[in-house]
Coordinates of C-alpha atoms and ligand atoms in Angstrom, one line a residue:
M28 CA -12.0 35.8 -40.7
V29 CA -15.0 34.0 -39.5
A30 CA -14.6 32.3 -36.0
P31 CA -15.4 28.5 -35.9
P32 CA -18.7 27.5 -34.4
I33 CA -18.5 27.1 -30.5
R34 CA -19.0 23.3 -30.6
A35 CA -16.0 22.9 -33.0
R36 CA -13.8 25.1 -30.7
W37 CA -14.9 23.1 -27.6
R38 CA -14.1 19.8 -29.4
A39 CA -10.6 21.0 -30.2
T40 CA -9.9 22.2 -26.6
L41 CA -11.2 18.9 -25.3
S42 CA -8.9 16.8 -27.5
R43 CA -5.9 18.9 -26.5
T44 CA -6.7 18.2 -22.8
I45 CA -7.8 14.6 -23.0
A46 CA -5.2 13.1 -25.4
P47 CA -2.3 13.5 -23.0
L48 CA -4.3 12.2 -20.1
A49 CA -5.3 9.1 -22.1
L50 CA -1.7 8.6 -23.1
A51 CA -0.6 8.8 -19.5
A52 CA -3.2 6.3 -18.5
L53 CA -2.0 3.9 -21.2
C54 CA 1.6 4.3 -19.9
G55 CA 0.4 3.3 -16.4
G56 CA 1.0 6.8 -15.1
A57 CA 4.8 6.7 -15.7
W58 CA 4.6 9.6 -18.1
A59 CA 2.7 11.8 -15.7
Q60 CA 5.0 10.9 -12.8
P61 CA 8.7 10.6 -13.6
S62 CA 10.4 7.7 -11.9
Y63 CA 12.2 8.2 -8.5
P64 CA 14.7 9.8 -7.9
T65 CA 14.4 12.9 -10.0
R66 CA 16.7 15.1 -7.9
A67 CA 19.4 15.0 -5.2
I68 CA 18.8 13.0 -2.0
T69 CA 19.9 14.2 1.4
L70 CA 21.7 11.8 3.8
V71 CA 21.8 13.3 7.2
V72 CA 24.8 12.6 9.5
P73 CA 24.5 13.2 13.2
F74 CA 28.2 14.1 13.7
A75 CA 30.9 16.4 12.4
A76 CA 32.3 16.4 8.8
G77 CA 35.5 14.4 8.5
G78 CA 34.6 12.0 11.4
P79 CA 34.0 8.3 11.2
T80 CA 30.2 8.4 10.6
D81 CA 30.8 11.0 7.9
V82 CA 33.5 9.0 6.2
V83 CA 31.1 6.0 5.9
A84 CA 28.2 8.3 4.7
R85 CA 30.3 10.1 2.0
T86 CA 31.9 6.9 0.7
L87 CA 28.6 5.1 0.6
G88 CA 26.8 8.1 -0.9
A89 CA 29.3 8.3 -3.8
S90 CA 28.8 4.7 -4.6
M91 CA 24.9 4.7 -4.2
S92 CA 24.6 7.8 -6.4
K93 CA 26.1 5.7 -9.3
T94 CA 23.1 3.4 -9.1
L95 CA 20.5 6.1 -8.4
G96 CA 21.7 8.4 -11.1
Q97 CA 21.3 11.4 -8.7
S98 CA 23.7 12.8 -6.2
I99 CA 23.5 12.1 -2.5
V100 CA 24.2 15.2 -0.5
V101 CA 25.6 14.6 3.0
E102 CA 24.3 17.1 5.6
N103 CA 26.0 17.2 9.0
R104 CA 23.4 18.0 11.7
T105 CA 25.5 17.9 14.9
G106 CA 24.6 18.3 18.5
A107 CA 23.2 16.6 21.6
G108 CA 25.3 13.5 21.3
G109 CA 23.8 12.7 17.8
T110 CA 20.2 13.1 18.8
L111 CA 19.4 16.3 16.8
A112 CA 19.8 14.6 13.4
P113 CA 17.3 11.8 14.0
N114 CA 14.9 14.3 15.5
H115 CA 15.2 16.4 12.3
V116 CA 14.7 13.3 10.0
A117 CA 11.8 12.0 12.0
R118 CA 10.0 15.3 11.2
A119 CA 11.1 15.6 7.6
T120 CA 8.7 15.2 4.6
P121 CA 8.5 11.5 3.9
D122 CA 9.0 11.8 0.2
G123 CA 12.1 9.6 -0.4
Y124 CA 14.5 12.6 -0.5
T125 CA 15.7 12.6 3.1
F126 CA 17.4 9.7 4.9
L127 CA 19.5 9.3 8.1
I128 CA 22.6 7.3 8.7
H129 CA 23.2 6.5 12.4
H130 CA 24.9 4.0 14.6
N131 CA 24.4 2.4 18.1
G132 CA 23.1 5.8 19.2
M133 CA 19.7 4.9 17.8
A134 CA 19.5 2.1 20.4
T135 CA 21.1 3.9 23.4
A136 CA 19.4 7.3 23.2
P137 CA 15.9 6.2 24.4
A138 CA 17.5 5.0 27.7
L139 CA 20.1 7.8 28.0
Y140 CA 17.6 10.6 27.3
R141 CA 14.5 10.6 29.4
K142 CA 13.0 13.4 27.3
L143 CA 14.0 12.2 23.8
P144 CA 11.7 14.0 21.4
Y145 CA 11.5 11.1 18.9
K146 CA 11.0 7.4 19.1
P147 CA 13.7 5.4 17.2
L148 CA 11.5 2.3 16.9
A149 CA 8.3 4.1 15.9
D150 CA 9.2 7.2 13.9
F151 CA 11.2 5.8 11.1
D152 CA 11.0 3.4 8.1
Y153 CA 14.1 1.2 7.8
V154 CA 16.4 0.8 4.7
G155 CA 19.1 -1.5 5.9
Q156 CA 22.5 -1.9 7.8
V157 CA 25.8 -0.9 6.3
A158 CA 29.0 -1.9 8.1
D159 CA 30.4 -2.9 11.5
V160 CA 33.3 -0.9 12.8
P161 CA 35.8 -1.6 15.6
M162 CA 37.0 1.1 17.9
T163 CA 40.5 1.9 19.1
L164 CA 41.6 3.3 22.4
L165 CA 44.1 6.1 21.7
G166 CA 46.3 8.4 23.8
R167 CA 47.9 11.6 22.9
K168 CA 51.3 11.1 21.3
D169 CA 53.2 12.3 24.4
L170 CA 51.1 10.4 27.0
P171 CA 53.7 8.3 28.9
P172 CA 52.3 4.8 28.6
D173 CA 53.2 2.8 25.5
D174 CA 50.9 -0.1 25.9
M175 CA 47.7 -1.1 27.7
P176 CA 49.1 -2.8 30.8
T177 CA 51.2 0.4 31.4
F178 CA 48.2 2.6 30.7
V179 CA 46.1 0.8 33.3
K180 CA 48.8 1.5 35.9
Y181 CA 49.1 5.1 34.8
A182 CA 45.4 5.6 34.9
H183 CA 45.3 4.4 38.5
A184 CA 48.3 6.5 39.5
N185 CA 46.6 9.5 37.9
A186 CA 43.1 8.8 39.1
G187 CA 40.8 11.8 38.5
K188 CA 43.4 13.6 36.3
L189 CA 42.9 12.0 32.9
N190 CA 40.5 13.5 30.5
L191 CA 38.7 11.7 27.6
A192 CA 37.4 13.4 24.5
N193 CA 34.1 12.2 23.1
A194 CA 31.2 13.2 20.8
G195 CA 28.7 13.7 23.7
P196 CA 26.1 11.5 25.5
G197 CA 24.7 9.1 22.9
A198 CA 27.9 8.8 20.9
V199 CA 29.8 5.6 20.7
S200 CA 32.9 7.4 21.8
Q201 CA 31.0 8.3 25.0
L202 CA 29.7 4.7 25.4
C203 CA 33.2 3.3 25.0
G204 CA 34.6 5.8 27.5
M205 CA 31.8 5.0 30.0
L206 CA 32.6 1.2 29.8
L207 CA 36.4 1.9 30.0
Q208 CA 35.9 4.0 33.2
E209 CA 33.9 1.2 34.7
A210 CA 36.4 -1.5 33.6
L211 CA 39.3 0.5 35.0
G212 CA 37.5 1.6 38.1
V213 CA 39.0 5.1 37.6
Q214 CA 37.1 8.4 37.1
L215 CA 37.7 10.0 33.7
T216 CA 36.8 13.6 32.9
A217 CA 34.7 13.6 29.7
I218 CA 35.1 16.5 27.3
P219 CA 32.3 16.5 24.6
Y220 CA 32.8 17.7 21.0
A221 CA 30.4 17.9 18.0
G222 CA 31.9 14.6 16.7
T223 CA 35.1 12.7 17.0
A224 CA 36.7 14.7 14.1
P225 CA 37.1 17.7 16.4
A226 CA 37.8 15.3 19.4
L227 CA 40.6 13.7 17.5
S228 CA 42.0 17.2 16.5
A229 CA 42.1 18.0 20.3
L230 CA 44.0 14.7 20.9
L231 CA 46.5 15.4 18.1
G232 CA 46.9 18.9 19.6
G233 CA 47.6 17.5 23.0
Q234 CA 44.5 19.3 24.6
V235 CA 43.0 16.0 25.8
D236 CA 44.6 12.7 27.0
I237 CA 42.6 9.8 25.5
L238 CA 39.9 9.1 23.0
C239 CA 38.0 5.9 22.1
D240 CA 37.1 6.2 18.4
Q241 CA 36.2 4.2 15.3
T242 CA 38.9 2.8 13.0
T243 CA 37.1 4.5 10.0
Q244 CA 38.8 7.7 11.3
T245 CA 41.7 6.5 13.4
I246 CA 43.6 4.1 11.1
P247 CA 45.4 6.8 9.0
H248 CA 46.6 8.5 12.3
I249 CA 47.6 5.2 13.9
K250 CA 49.6 4.2 10.7
A251 CA 51.2 7.7 10.6
G252 CA 52.3 7.3 14.3
N253 CA 50.4 10.5 15.4
V254 CA 48.9 8.8 18.5
K255 CA 49.5 6.1 21.1
L256 CA 47.5 3.0 20.4
Y257 CA 46.4 1.0 23.4
G258 CA 44.1 -1.6 21.9
V259 CA 41.0 -2.5 19.9
T260 CA 37.6 -2.9 21.4
T261 CA 36.5 -6.1 19.6
L262 CA 36.9 -9.5 21.2
Q263 CA 39.1 -10.7 18.2
R264 CA 42.1 -8.8 16.8
I265 CA 41.3 -7.0 13.5
K266 CA 42.9 -7.6 10.1
T267 CA 44.0 -4.0 9.5
L268 CA 45.9 -3.9 12.9
P269 CA 46.9 -7.6 13.4
D270 CA 49.6 -6.8 16.0
T271 CA 47.4 -4.7 18.2
P272 CA 46.0 -6.6 21.2
T273 CA 42.3 -6.4 22.1
L274 CA 41.4 -4.6 25.4
D275 CA 40.0 -8.0 26.5
E276 CA 43.4 -9.7 25.9
S277 CA 45.1 -6.9 27.9
G278 CA 43.1 -7.6 31.0
L279 CA 39.8 -5.8 30.6
K280 CA 37.9 -9.1 30.4
G281 CA 34.8 -9.1 28.2
F282 CA 35.4 -5.5 27.0
E283 CA 33.6 -5.2 23.7
V284 CA 32.2 -2.3 21.7
K285 CA 31.4 -2.8 18.0
V286 CA 29.8 0.0 16.0
W287 CA 27.0 -0.8 13.6
H288 CA 25.4 1.6 11.1
G289 CA 21.9 1.7 9.7
I290 CA 20.0 3.8 7.2
Y291 CA 16.5 5.2 8.1
A292 CA 13.8 7.3 6.4
P293 CA 11.0 9.3 8.0
K294 CA 7.9 7.1 8.7
G295 CA 5.5 7.1 5.8
T296 CA 8.2 7.2 3.0
P297 CA 6.7 5.6 -0.1
P298 CA 7.7 1.9 -0.1
A299 CA 8.9 2.2 -3.8
A300 CA 11.4 4.8 -2.7
I301 CA 12.6 2.6 0.2
E302 CA 13.0 -0.3 -2.2
T303 CA 15.0 1.7 -4.7
F304 CA 17.2 3.2 -2.0
N305 CA 17.7 -0.3 -0.5
A306 CA 18.7 -1.7 -3.9
A307 CA 21.3 1.1 -4.3
L308 CA 22.6 0.3 -0.8
R309 CA 23.0 -3.4 -1.6
A310 CA 24.7 -2.5 -4.8
A311 CA 27.1 -0.2 -3.0
L312 CA 27.9 -3.0 -0.4
K313 CA 29.3 -5.0 -3.4
D314 CA 31.0 -2.1 -5.1
P315 CA 34.8 -2.5 -5.0
A316 CA 35.3 1.2 -4.6
F317 CA 33.3 1.1 -1.4
T318 CA 34.4 -2.4 0.0
R319 CA 38.1 -1.6 -0.6
K320 CA 37.9 1.6 1.3
M321 CA 36.0 0.1 4.2
A322 CA 38.5 -2.8 4.4
E323 CA 41.4 -0.4 4.5
L324 CA 39.6 1.4 7.4
G325 CA 38.9 -1.8 9.4
A326 CA 35.1 -1.9 8.7
D327 CA 33.3 -5.1 7.9
I328 CA 30.4 -5.0 5.4
V329 CA 27.3 -6.6 7.0
P330 CA 26.0 -9.9 5.7
P331 CA 23.1 -9.8 3.2
E332 CA 20.4 -10.6 5.8
K333 CA 21.3 -7.4 7.7
Q334 CA 21.2 -5.3 4.5
T335 CA 17.4 -5.3 4.5
P336 CA 14.7 -3.2 6.2
Q337 CA 13.7 -6.2 8.3
G338 CA 17.3 -6.9 9.2
L339 CA 17.8 -3.4 10.5
Q340 CA 14.5 -3.3 12.4
T341 CA 15.1 -6.7 14.2
W342 CA 18.7 -5.6 15.1
L343 CA 17.6 -2.1 16.4
Q344 CA 14.9 -3.8 18.6
A345 CA 17.4 -6.2 20.1
E346 CA 20.1 -3.6 20.7
T347 CA 17.6 -1.2 22.2
E348 CA 16.7 -3.9 24.8
K349 CA 20.3 -4.8 25.4
W350 CA 21.7 -1.3 26.0
G351 CA 18.5 0.0 27.5
A352 CA 18.8 -2.6 30.3
M353 CA 22.5 -1.8 30.9
I354 CA 22.0 2.0 30.9
R355 CA 19.0 1.8 33.3
K356 CA 20.9 -0.5 35.6
A357 CA 23.9 1.9 35.6
G358 CA 21.4 4.8 36.2
V359 CA 23.4 7.0 33.7
Y360 CA 21.3 9.8 32.1
A361 CA 22.2 12.5 29.7
D362 CA 19.3 14.8 30.6
Ligands
LIG148 C1 30.6 8.8 17.9 O1 29.6 8.3 18.2 O2 31.6 8.9 18.6 C2 30.6 9.3 16.5 O3 30.6 8.2 15.6 C3 31.5 10.3 16.2 C4 31.5 10.8 14.8 O4 31.1 10.3 13.8 O5 32.0 11.9 14.8

């Protein structure tokens, strides 16, 4: 067989190469670059599996994955009061496949840790806020006081003897315990865990006396009567526990801790990925499967203006100033 002349062979090769490129150009590049997301997305949680942050992350992830058409894999990176996870995400490849869910700890860490290796306000892109969650003050089931006024007397009578479980410096359980200690005027011994899931197990096992923790983990144990419940940390009573007094009502005037949650991406994540992830977040915040579960666990979905990147950024800025001033005044440091 006689080989075709060189020019004819070259023309054939060229048309095989150029035709697909021309088609891709006509399709605006969509053919060459499949639309986001094309694989599973990782959502990093700073605390232990099974705990309150993890419950919000997994319920949210299940709902968002319905919109995204890809799974959201929750990764628990625990340690250092919830600061290891943001440090990891700040350094992750900003490709739209790694996100972080975190709470008030994003605002308190810069004041608590003088050597924080990341900057919450500078090292992330913002997706939006999720839900606000009240906290509950719990005692082990066999702790003698049955209500808050009796607990206050008991704490004074046992000054220096009560221990409080928490998720380490930077966790809201630690923040709540710090404020409680100040409000009571009694020294509490803090016992840190990798999250409030193991902290609650220690309370259920009677190894620690008290724990301040979010309703997203505590409601089932309160309803089952596994713990003593002394009060809620919001200024108003909450719908899921209507008969439970607030700590403010019980004499700790002005005592308020509300936990808020935001979603972040490493700085430099493509804006289109942030937009798609935010749209899936907003869809989840309307999804009955998510809203019903959050309502059962005492959490309030944030209003639409907080569900945006700008809503989260403005909020983080304000909270960083508020808690930063309080922590610096108290002179409490984690490092
Ligand atoms: C905390 O800050 O106490 C955390 O939310 C605990 C957790 O999620 O385990």
